[in-house]
Amino acid sequence: MPIRYLHTMVRVKDLDKSIAFYELLGLKERRRTESEKGRFTLVFLCPPDQDDGTADVELTYNWDGDEGLPSDSRHFGHLAYSVPDIYAACQALMDAGVTINRPPRDGHMAFVRSPDNVSIELLQQGDAKEPAEPWASMPNTGHW
């Protein structure tokens, strides 16, 4: 049976805040659908060089609210993206007020959370970087 990956969907409570977070990661809005009848908005975001629909994240915003959000969302798992410089990516996120839940102590992997508690894994492209401060001694914050 042939299968093709389409997208990952996450529910969001504040669409603008969530879009801003994913833009910090480097994603861009590729497509938007609004349903007056269904009272929801779908926003599809992707990395700039993957705008063919093969790496979309679909943000689902329910106009009438979603009182269950933000929940722990650990049942969801995580989204994963590779970055050219794990330290620079984490520093840019921290500078924008994002908590680094699992710092890249190993020069290879970090975790952050979106405003809706979706866990995001960041992986160093290629080989891991040499451990460096402040990351090497930075403790975990919360969970991912």
C-alpha atoms as a printed R data frame, in Angstrom:
    type eleno elety resid chain resno       x      y      z
1   ATOM     1    CA   MET     A     1   0.000  0.000  0.000
2   ATOM     2    CA   PRO     A     2   1.697  3.264 -1.061
3   ATOM     3    CA   ILE     A     3   1.542  6.097  1.475
4   ATOM     4    CA   ARG     A     4   2.563  9.755  1.320
5   ATOM     5    CA   TYR     A     5   3.088 12.089  4.258
6   ATOM     6    CA   LEU     A     6   0.791 15.137  4.060
7   ATOM     7    CA   HIS     A     7   1.103 17.265  7.206
8   ATOM     8    CA   THR     A     8   0.990 17.394 10.995
9   ATOM     9    CA   MET     A     9  -1.939 19.190 12.627
10  ATOM    10    CA   VAL     A    10  -1.851 20.932 15.994
11  ATOM    11    CA   ARG     A    11  -4.669 22.873 17.627
12  ATOM    12    CA   VAL     A    12  -3.832 26.416 18.736
13  ATOM    13    CA   LYS     A    13  -5.522 28.807 21.119
14  ATOM    14    CA   ASP     A    14  -4.063 32.110 19.826
15  ATOM    15    CA   LEU     A    15  -3.462 31.930 16.075
16  ATOM    16    CA   ASP     A    16  -1.336 35.092 15.798
17  ATOM    17    CA   LYS     A    17   0.872 34.137 18.736
18  ATOM    18    CA   SER     A    18   1.337 30.623 17.368
19  ATOM    19    CA   ILE     A    19   2.159 31.834 13.845
20  ATOM    20    CA   ALA     A    20   4.736 34.229 15.324
21  ATOM    21    CA   PHE     A    21   6.354 31.335 17.219
22  ATOM    22    CA   TYR     A    22   6.612 29.101 14.145
23  ATOM    23    CA   GLU     A    23   7.989 32.044 12.157
24  ATOM    24    CA   LEU     A    24  10.742 32.334 14.799
25  ATOM    25    CA   LEU     A    25  11.641 28.759 13.880
26  ATOM    26    CA   GLY     A    26  11.921 29.868 10.248
27  ATOM    27    CA   LEU     A    27   8.622 28.558  8.904
28  ATOM    28    CA   LYS     A    28   6.467 30.615  6.556
29  ATOM    29    CA   GLU     A    29   2.761 30.593  5.854
30  ATOM    30    CA   ARG     A    30   2.105 28.581  2.713
31  ATOM    31    CA   ARG     A    31  -1.692 28.407  2.665
32  ATOM    32    CA   ARG     A    32  -4.710 29.498  4.721
33  ATOM    33    CA   THR     A    33  -8.299 28.237  4.727
34  ATOM    34    CA   GLU     A    34 -11.149 29.831  6.650
35  ATOM    35    CA   SER     A    35 -14.483 28.101  7.169
36  ATOM    36    CA   GLU     A    36 -17.364 30.354  8.171
37  ATOM    37    CA   LYS     A    37 -19.670 27.334  8.421
38  ATOM    38    CA   GLY     A    38 -17.226 25.272 10.492
39  ATOM    39    CA   ARG     A    39 -15.995 28.354 12.410
40  ATOM    40    CA   PHE     A    40 -12.297 27.524 12.101
41  ATOM    41    CA   THR     A    41  -9.126 28.674 10.375
42  ATOM    42    CA   LEU     A    42  -6.408 26.372  9.072
43  ATOM    43    CA   VAL     A    43  -2.940 27.812  8.483
44  ATOM    44    CA   PHE     A    44  -0.298 25.686  6.777
45  ATOM    45    CA   LEU     A    45   3.324 26.606  7.462
46  ATOM    46    CA   CYS     A    46   6.524 25.108  6.082
47  ATOM    47    CA   PRO     A    47  10.267 25.692  5.833
48  ATOM    48    CA   PRO     A    48  11.020 28.168  2.999
49  ATOM    49    CA   ASP     A    49  12.743 25.540  0.863
50  ATOM    50    CA   GLN     A    50   9.992 22.944  1.365
51  ATOM    51    CA   ASP     A    51   6.931 24.830  0.130
52  ATOM    52    CA   ASP     A    52   5.696 21.943 -1.992
53  ATOM    53    CA   GLY     A    53   3.425 20.694  0.800
54  ATOM    54    CA   THR     A    54   5.738 17.856  1.906
55  ATOM    55    CA   ALA     A    55   6.647 19.343  5.291
56  ATOM    56    CA   ASP     A    56   3.586 21.271  6.438
57  ATOM    57    CA   VAL     A    57   2.448 22.010  9.932
58  ATOM    58    CA   GLU     A    58  -1.273 22.753  9.996
59  ATOM    59    CA   LEU     A    59  -2.363 25.108 12.759
60  ATOM    60    CA   THR     A    60  -6.060 24.630 13.514
61  ATOM    61    CA   TYR     A    61  -7.743 27.569 15.221
62  ATOM    62    CA   ASN     A    62 -11.348 27.176 16.415
63  ATOM    63    CA   TRP     A    63 -13.056 30.575 16.369
64  ATOM    64    CA   ASP     A    64 -15.245 29.814 19.367
65  ATOM    65    CA   GLY     A    65 -12.267 28.903 21.537
66  ATOM    66    CA   ASP     A    66 -10.730 25.671 22.672
67  ATOM    67    CA   GLU     A    67 -10.840 25.497 26.451
68  ATOM    68    CA   GLY     A    68  -8.715 22.341 26.544
69  ATOM    69    CA   LEU     A    69  -5.689 24.335 25.349
70  ATOM    70    CA   PRO     A    70  -2.978 24.753 26.284
71  ATOM    71    CA   SER     A    71  -2.735 21.321 27.808
72  ATOM    72    CA   ASP     A    72   0.349 19.248 28.394
73  ATOM    73    CA   SER     A    73   0.167 17.827 24.852
74  ATOM    74    CA   ARG     A    74   2.812 15.194 25.589
75  ATOM    75    CA   HIS     A    75   0.488 12.618 24.002
76  ATOM    76    CA   PHE     A    76   1.134 14.401 20.696
77  ATOM    77    CA   GLY     A    77   4.866 13.659 20.562
78  ATOM    78    CA   HIS     A    78   6.822 16.410 18.836
79  ATOM    79    CA   LEU     A    79   7.690 18.189 15.624
80  ATOM    80    CA   ALA     A    80  11.344 17.981 14.559
81  ATOM    81    CA   TYR     A    81  13.377 20.392 12.450
82  ATOM    82    CA   SER     A    82  17.065 20.458 11.599
83  ATOM    83    CA   VAL     A    83  18.955 23.739 11.871
84  ATOM    84    CA   PRO     A    84  22.373 24.773 10.512
85  ATOM    85    CA   ASP     A    85  23.584 26.034 13.928
86  ATOM    86    CA   ILE     A    86  21.844 24.643 17.014
87  ATOM    87    CA   TYR     A    87  23.447 27.227 19.311
88  ATOM    88    CA   ALA     A    88  22.485 30.209 17.148
89  ATOM    89    CA   ALA     A    89  18.931 28.889 16.756
90  ATOM    90    CA   CYS     A    90  18.500 28.438 20.513
91  ATOM    91    CA   GLN     A    91  20.016 31.851 21.241
92  ATOM    92    CA   ALA     A    92  17.647 33.538 18.768
93  ATOM    93    CA   LEU     A    93  14.676 31.792 20.376
94  ATOM    94    CA   MET     A    94  15.836 32.725 23.896
95  ATOM    95    CA   ASP     A    95  16.345 36.342 22.793
96  ATOM    96    CA   ALA     A    96  12.711 36.305 21.633
97  ATOM    97    CA   GLY     A    97  11.535 35.058 25.041
98  ATOM    98    CA   VAL     A    98  11.191 31.340 24.256
99  ATOM    99    CA   THR     A    99  12.203 28.926 27.047
100 ATOM   100    CA   ILE     A   100  14.736 26.296 26.009
101 ATOM   101    CA   ASN     A   101  13.258 23.292 27.819
102 ATOM   102    CA   ARG     A   102  16.089 20.915 26.905
103 ATOM   103    CA   PRO     A   103  19.232 22.900 26.048
104 ATOM   104    CA   PRO     A   104  21.634 21.594 23.369
105 ATOM   105    CA   ARG     A   105  24.204 20.395 25.904
106 ATOM   106    CA   ASP     A   106  25.424 17.762 23.443
107 ATOM   107    CA   GLY     A   107  25.698 20.231 20.540
108 ATOM   108    CA   HIS     A   108  23.106 18.169 18.712
109 ATOM   109    CA   MET     A   109  19.575 18.367 20.141
110 ATOM   110    CA   ALA     A   110  17.316 20.855 21.917
111 ATOM   111    CA   PHE     A   111  13.596 21.044 22.733
112 ATOM   112    CA   VAL     A   112  11.300 24.055 23.060
113 ATOM   113    CA   ARG     A   113   7.515 24.368 23.305
114 ATOM   114    CA   SER     A   114   5.098 26.407 21.262
115 ATOM   115    CA   PRO     A   115   2.578 28.742 22.945
116 ATOM   116    CA   ASP     A   116   0.162 25.772 22.823
117 ATOM   117    CA   ASN     A   117   2.616 23.380 24.523
118 ATOM   118    CA   VAL     A   118   3.556 21.494 21.357
119 ATOM   119    CA   SER     A   119   7.030 20.041 21.826
120 ATOM   120    CA   ILE     A   120   9.502 21.065 19.096
121 ATOM   121    CA   GLU     A   121  12.792 19.195 18.644
122 ATOM   122    CA   LEU     A   122  15.674 21.080 17.038
123 ATOM   123    CA   LEU     A   123  18.525 18.975 15.633
124 ATOM   124    CA   GLN     A   124  21.931 20.146 14.470
125 ATOM   125    CA   GLN     A   125  22.389 19.479 10.747
126 ATOM   126    CA   GLY     A   126  25.311 17.136 10.127
127 ATOM   127    CA   ASP     A   127  27.682 16.316 12.964
128 ATOM   128    CA   ALA     A   128  27.073 17.584 16.481
129 ATOM   129    CA   LYS     A   129  28.838 20.793 17.484
130 ATOM   130    CA   GLU     A   130  31.420 20.672 20.245
131 ATOM   131    CA   PRO     A   131  29.782 21.214 23.657
132 ATOM   132    CA   ALA     A   132  29.921 24.915 24.535
133 ATOM   133    CA   GLU     A   133  28.758 27.232 27.289
134 ATOM   134    CA   PRO     A   134  26.291 28.387 28.362
135 ATOM   135    CA   TRP     A   135  24.547 25.365 26.856
136 ATOM   136    CA   ALA     A   136  26.793 22.606 28.240
137 ATOM   137    CA   SER     A   137  25.891 23.396 31.854
138 ATOM   138    CA   MET     A   138  22.364 24.734 31.351
139 ATOM   139    CA   PRO     A   139  19.723 22.634 33.183
140 ATOM   140    CA   ASN     A   140  16.441 21.465 31.737
141 ATOM   141    CA   THR     A   141  13.426 23.693 32.321
142 ATOM   142    CA   GLY     A   142  10.111 21.933 32.686
143 ATOM   143    CA   HIS     A   143   9.642 19.006 30.347
144 ATOM   144    CA   TRP     A   144   9.382 18.484 26.647
